[in-house]
Structure formats: C-alpha cells, structure tokens
Short mmCIF file of C-alpha atoms in Angstrom, two decimals:
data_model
loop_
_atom_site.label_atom_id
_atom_site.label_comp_id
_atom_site.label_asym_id
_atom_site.label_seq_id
_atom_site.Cartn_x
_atom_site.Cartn_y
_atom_site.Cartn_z
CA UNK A 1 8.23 -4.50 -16.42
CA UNK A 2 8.11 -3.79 -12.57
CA UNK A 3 9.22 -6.84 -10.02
CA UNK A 4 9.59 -6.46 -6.13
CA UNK A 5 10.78 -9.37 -4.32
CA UNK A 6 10.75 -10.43 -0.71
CA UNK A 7 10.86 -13.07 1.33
CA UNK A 8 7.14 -14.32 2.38
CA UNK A 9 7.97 -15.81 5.35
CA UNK A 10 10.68 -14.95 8.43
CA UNK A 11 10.33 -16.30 12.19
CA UNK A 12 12.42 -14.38 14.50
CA UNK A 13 13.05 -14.63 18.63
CA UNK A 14 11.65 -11.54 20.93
CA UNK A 15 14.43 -9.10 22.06
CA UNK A 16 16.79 -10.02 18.36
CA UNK A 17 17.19 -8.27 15.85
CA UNK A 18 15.74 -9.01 11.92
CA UNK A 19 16.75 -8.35 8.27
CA UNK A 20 13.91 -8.05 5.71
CA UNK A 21 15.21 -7.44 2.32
CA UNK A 22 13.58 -6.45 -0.96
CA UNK A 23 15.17 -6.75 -4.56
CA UNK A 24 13.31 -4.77 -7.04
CA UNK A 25 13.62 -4.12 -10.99
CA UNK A 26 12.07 -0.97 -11.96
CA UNK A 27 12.48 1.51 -15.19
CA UNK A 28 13.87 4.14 -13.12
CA UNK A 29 13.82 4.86 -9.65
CA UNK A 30 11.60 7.37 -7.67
CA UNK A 31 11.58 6.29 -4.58
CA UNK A 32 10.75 3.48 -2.26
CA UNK A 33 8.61 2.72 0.72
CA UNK A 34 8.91 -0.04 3.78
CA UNK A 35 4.74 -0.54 5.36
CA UNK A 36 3.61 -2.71 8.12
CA UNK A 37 0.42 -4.34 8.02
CA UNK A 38 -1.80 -6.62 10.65
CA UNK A 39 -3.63 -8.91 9.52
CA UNK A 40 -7.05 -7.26 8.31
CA UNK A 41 -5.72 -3.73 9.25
CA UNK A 42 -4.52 -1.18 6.77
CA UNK A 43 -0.80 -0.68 6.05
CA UNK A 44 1.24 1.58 8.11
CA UNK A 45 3.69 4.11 6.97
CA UNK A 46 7.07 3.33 8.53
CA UNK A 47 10.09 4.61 6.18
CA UNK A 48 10.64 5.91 3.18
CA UNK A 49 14.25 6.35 1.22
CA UNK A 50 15.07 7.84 -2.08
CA UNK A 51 18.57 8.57 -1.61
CA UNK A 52 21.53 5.52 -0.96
CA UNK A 53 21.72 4.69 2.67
CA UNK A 54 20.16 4.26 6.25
CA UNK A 55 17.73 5.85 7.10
CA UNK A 56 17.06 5.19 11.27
CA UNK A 57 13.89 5.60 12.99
CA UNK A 58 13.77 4.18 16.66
CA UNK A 59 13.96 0.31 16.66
CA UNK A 60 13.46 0.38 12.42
CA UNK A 61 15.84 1.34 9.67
CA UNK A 62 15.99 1.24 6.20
CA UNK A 63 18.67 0.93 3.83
CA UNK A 64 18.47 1.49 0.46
CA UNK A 65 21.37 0.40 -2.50
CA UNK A 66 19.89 1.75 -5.82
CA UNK A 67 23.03 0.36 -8.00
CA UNK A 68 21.78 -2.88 -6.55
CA UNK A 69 18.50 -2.50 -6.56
CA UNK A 70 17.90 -3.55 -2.88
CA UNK A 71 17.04 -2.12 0.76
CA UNK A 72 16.70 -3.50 3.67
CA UNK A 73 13.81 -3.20 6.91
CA UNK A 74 16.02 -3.63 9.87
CA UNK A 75 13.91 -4.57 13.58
CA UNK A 76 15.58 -4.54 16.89
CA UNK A 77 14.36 -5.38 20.10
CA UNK A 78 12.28 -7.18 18.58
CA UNK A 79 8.36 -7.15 20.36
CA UNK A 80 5.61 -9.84 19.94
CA UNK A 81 3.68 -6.71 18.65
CA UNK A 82 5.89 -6.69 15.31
CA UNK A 83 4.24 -9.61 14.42
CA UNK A 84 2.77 -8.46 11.02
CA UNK A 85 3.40 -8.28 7.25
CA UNK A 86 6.32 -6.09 5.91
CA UNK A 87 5.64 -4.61 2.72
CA UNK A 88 7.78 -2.65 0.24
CA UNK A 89 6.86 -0.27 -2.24
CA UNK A 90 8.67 1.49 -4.99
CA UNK A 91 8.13 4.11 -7.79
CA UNK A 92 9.87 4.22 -11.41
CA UNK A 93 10.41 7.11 -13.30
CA UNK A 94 7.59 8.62 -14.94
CA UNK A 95 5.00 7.50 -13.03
CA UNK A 96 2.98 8.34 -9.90
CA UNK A 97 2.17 5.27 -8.37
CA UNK A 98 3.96 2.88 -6.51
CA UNK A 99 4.02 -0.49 -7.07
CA UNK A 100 3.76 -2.82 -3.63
CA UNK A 101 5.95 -6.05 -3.04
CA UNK A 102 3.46 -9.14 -1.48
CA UNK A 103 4.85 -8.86 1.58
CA UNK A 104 7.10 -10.85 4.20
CA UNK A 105 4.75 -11.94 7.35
CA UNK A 106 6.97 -12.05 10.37
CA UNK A 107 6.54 -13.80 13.32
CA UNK A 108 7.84 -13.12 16.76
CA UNK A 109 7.71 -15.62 19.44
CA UNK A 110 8.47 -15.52 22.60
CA UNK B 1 -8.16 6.60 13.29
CA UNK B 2 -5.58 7.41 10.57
CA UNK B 3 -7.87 10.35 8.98
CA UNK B 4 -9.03 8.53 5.70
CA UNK B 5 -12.44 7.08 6.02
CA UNK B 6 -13.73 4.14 3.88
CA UNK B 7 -17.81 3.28 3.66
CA UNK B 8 -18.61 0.74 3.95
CA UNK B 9 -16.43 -1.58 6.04
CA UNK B 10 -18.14 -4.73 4.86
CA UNK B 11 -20.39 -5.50 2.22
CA UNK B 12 -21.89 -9.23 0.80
CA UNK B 13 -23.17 -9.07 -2.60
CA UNK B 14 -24.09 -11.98 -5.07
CA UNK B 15 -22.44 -12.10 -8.49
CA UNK B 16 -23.13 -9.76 -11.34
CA UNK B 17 -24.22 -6.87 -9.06
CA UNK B 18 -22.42 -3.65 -9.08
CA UNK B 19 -21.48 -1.60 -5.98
CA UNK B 20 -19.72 1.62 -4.82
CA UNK B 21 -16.99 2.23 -2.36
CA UNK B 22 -16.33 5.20 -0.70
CA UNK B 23 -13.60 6.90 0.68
CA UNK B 24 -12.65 10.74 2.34
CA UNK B 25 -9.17 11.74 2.41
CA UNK B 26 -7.51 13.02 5.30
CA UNK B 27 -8.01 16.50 5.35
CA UNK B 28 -5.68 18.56 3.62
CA UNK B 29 -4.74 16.03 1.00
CA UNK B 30 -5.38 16.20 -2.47
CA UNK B 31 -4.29 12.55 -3.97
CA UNK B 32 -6.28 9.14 -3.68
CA UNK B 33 -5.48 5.55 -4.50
CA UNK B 34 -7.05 2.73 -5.14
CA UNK B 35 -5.94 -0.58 -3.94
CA UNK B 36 -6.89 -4.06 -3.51
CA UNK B 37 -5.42 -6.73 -1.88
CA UNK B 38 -6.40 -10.61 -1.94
CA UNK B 39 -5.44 -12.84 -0.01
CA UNK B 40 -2.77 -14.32 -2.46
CA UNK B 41 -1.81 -11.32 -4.55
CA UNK B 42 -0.72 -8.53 -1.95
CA UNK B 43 -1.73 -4.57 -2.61
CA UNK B 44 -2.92 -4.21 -6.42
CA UNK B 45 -2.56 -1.01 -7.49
CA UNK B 46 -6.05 0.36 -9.16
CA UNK B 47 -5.84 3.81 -9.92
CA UNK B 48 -4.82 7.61 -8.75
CA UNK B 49 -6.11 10.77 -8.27
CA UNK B 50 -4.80 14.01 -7.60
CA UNK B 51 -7.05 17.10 -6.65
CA UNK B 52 -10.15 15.54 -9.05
CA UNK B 53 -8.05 14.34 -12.31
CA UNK B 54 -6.90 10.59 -12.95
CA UNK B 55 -2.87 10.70 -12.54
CA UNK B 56 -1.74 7.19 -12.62
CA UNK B 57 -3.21 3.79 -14.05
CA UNK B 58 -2.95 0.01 -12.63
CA UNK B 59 -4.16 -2.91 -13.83
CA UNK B 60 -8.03 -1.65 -13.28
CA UNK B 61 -10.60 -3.53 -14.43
CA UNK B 62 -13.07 -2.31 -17.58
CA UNK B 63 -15.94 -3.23 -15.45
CA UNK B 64 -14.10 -1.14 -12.42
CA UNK B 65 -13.90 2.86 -12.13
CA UNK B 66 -13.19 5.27 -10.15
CA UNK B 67 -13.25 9.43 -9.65
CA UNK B 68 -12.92 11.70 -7.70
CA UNK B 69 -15.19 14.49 -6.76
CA UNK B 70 -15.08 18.51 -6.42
CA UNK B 71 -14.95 18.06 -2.52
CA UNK B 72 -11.81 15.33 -2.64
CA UNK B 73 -13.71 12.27 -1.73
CA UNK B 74 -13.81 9.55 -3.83
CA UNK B 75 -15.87 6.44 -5.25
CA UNK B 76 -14.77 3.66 -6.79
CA UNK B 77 -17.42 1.64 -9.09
CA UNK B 78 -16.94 -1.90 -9.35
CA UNK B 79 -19.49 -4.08 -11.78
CA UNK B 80 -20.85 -7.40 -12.75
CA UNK B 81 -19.11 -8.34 -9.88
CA UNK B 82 -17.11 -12.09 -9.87
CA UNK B 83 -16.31 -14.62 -7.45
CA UNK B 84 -12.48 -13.63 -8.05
CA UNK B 85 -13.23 -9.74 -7.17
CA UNK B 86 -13.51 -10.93 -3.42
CA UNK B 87 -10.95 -9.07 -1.66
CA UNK B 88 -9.96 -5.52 0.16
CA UNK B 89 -10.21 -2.21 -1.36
CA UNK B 90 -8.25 0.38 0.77
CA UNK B 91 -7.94 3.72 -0.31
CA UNK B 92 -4.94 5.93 0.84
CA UNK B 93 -3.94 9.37 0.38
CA UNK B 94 -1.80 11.85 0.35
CA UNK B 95 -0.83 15.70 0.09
CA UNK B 96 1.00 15.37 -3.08
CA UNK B 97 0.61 13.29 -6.44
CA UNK B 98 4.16 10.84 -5.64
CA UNK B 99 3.15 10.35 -1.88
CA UNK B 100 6.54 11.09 -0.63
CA UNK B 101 5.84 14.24 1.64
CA UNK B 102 4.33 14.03 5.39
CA UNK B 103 5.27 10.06 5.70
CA UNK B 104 4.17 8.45 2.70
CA UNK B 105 0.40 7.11 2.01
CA UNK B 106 -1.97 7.67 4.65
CA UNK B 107 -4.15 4.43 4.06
CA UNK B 108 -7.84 3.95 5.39
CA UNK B 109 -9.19 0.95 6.97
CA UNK B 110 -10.22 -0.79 3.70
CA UNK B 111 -13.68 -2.08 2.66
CA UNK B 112 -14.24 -5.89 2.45
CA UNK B 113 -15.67 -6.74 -0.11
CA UNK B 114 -17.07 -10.47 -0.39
CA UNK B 115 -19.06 -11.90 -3.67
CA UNK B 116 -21.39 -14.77 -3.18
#
C-alpha cells in the first residue's frame, strides 16, 4: 500500500527558519508535491520534485531523497502569514493520482 | 481567483438526500480531481478525469460518482447522504493527466458540504 508521513504539528519563531519532512512508502515513484493550505482555503501549489535534490524557490525549498524515501519543505524568514497546513503529495508508478499526506499545521508567532 | 470554479460553496442537506457538486476547470486544462477532506482525515483522493474519460480511482464511494462532460466541467454525485460524508469537496485541475506540468494541481475553492 501507499503511506505518507508528516509531522502534524510544528511551532516555529518569525524571522527562523523551519524543516518539514515527509517519509513516504509508495510502489514506485512518480513524483511528489509540497501544498500549503489555510484553514478553509484550498491548497496552494508551492513545489514539486521528481528528480534527487533541492529544488529552491524564494524563501521555500524542497528536497527530495528517493533511496530514502523522504523530502523536505524548507521556510526561511519565516512570516506570521506562513501560518498554515503543509501538505505533501506523491505519485507511484502506474497510476495518475497522487496520494496527499494529512498535513503538518505550522504556527508562527511572533 | 485560482481559475477553477466550484458551485456551490456551501450547501446543508439532511441525511439520505442526494446532491451534485460542480466544478469548471481552469481554462485550457483537460484533467479533474476529486477530493475531500475532513477535518480528521486530510485530502481523500475520489476520482480523475482527463479530457471526459475516468483515469484514476480512490477510495470513492458506491453511492458517490462523478464525470465529466463534453465541455470539461465536471459533477460529482454524491447519495443517500450520511452524517460521516460531512466534509470539503475541492476539485483541482490540470493540463495533463499526472499534474506535473504548469505547477502542479490548480485546486478550486472547495464546496462545503454539511449533512444534518
């Protein structure tokens, strides 16, 4: 079977910097996905990586180890606006969809 | 607005009724999903399709379906509704069946969906 894991909780300082990892086990590998999400809102689109590596975007990367199963959502500079959930996604072989982790809800405070 | 429209954004219905959600894609994509997302299960994956033909299969419901018509939008069905089936539908798409080109899943705003 298919089984994303990440942390559900993290509490991080404004201005640092946070880790957010996700372990997966998947028959095959086809990609995988990092969202945001609000609370109530829809998910946001904010990396994807298929190959081993980092992948930077602005304050975000993503790393991704597929002999480990395991990437990584990397925040700096952190802002109270990252407040939200942090959910990862991945695809196995032979399939379409993507299968989504439950999400780590981070807070930021001040 | 992200491009992907859902009707309606809320809706209250008792049990055993059955009701339609519907959602447009963003324009120039051909593949929809089907989520939903309770409060202690995160995004469930329903069902997929790309350019009107079913390409991938959650765990969707028998009383649940879905398709997707000639002009890309698409309607899920959902029946003798529960208590449990209380929860979020979102609907995302994208310009290809795996989702991977233009940034991923473009997701709508999601309908909530409450059962009394």
């Amino acid at each position: 079977g298919q089984n994303i894991d990440q942390p559900t909780e993290m509490t991080a300082t404004e201005g640092a910097i946070v880790q957010i990892n996700c372990t997966y086990q998947t028959s095959g590998f086809n990609g995988l996905f990092w969202y945001q999400q609000h609370a109530g809102e829809a998910p946001t689109f904010l990396s994807y990586n298929v190959l081993d590596g980092l992948e930077e975007k602005g304050r975000f990367s993503s790393f991704l180890s597929r002999s480990k199963g395991y990437s990584y959502l990397l925040l700096k500079e952190l802002q109270m606006k990252d407040s939200a959930s942090y959910l990862c996604a991945v695809r196995g072989s032979g399939t379409y969809k993507y299968i989504f982790g439950t999400g780590t809800r981070l807070k930021v405070l001040a | 607005d992200s491009g992907v429209t859902q009707t309606p954004k809320h809706l209250i219905t008792a049990t055993g009724q059955r009701v339609t959600l519907r959602c447009s894609p963003r324009s120039g994509d051909l593949s929809v999903y089907w989520y939903q997302q309770s409060l202690d299960q995160g995004l469930q994956f329903l069902i997929q399709y790309y350019n009107g033909e079913e390409r991938a299969k959650g765990n969707i419901l028998e009383r649940f379906s879905a398709q997707q018509f000639p002009d890309l939008h698409s309607e899920l069905n959902l029946s003798s509704l529960e208590l449990g089936d209380s929860a979020l539908y979102f609907c995302a798409s994208s310009p290809t069946p795996d989702g991977t080109a233009r940034g991923g899943y473009t997701f709508g705003s999601g309908t909530r969906l409450t059962v009394v």
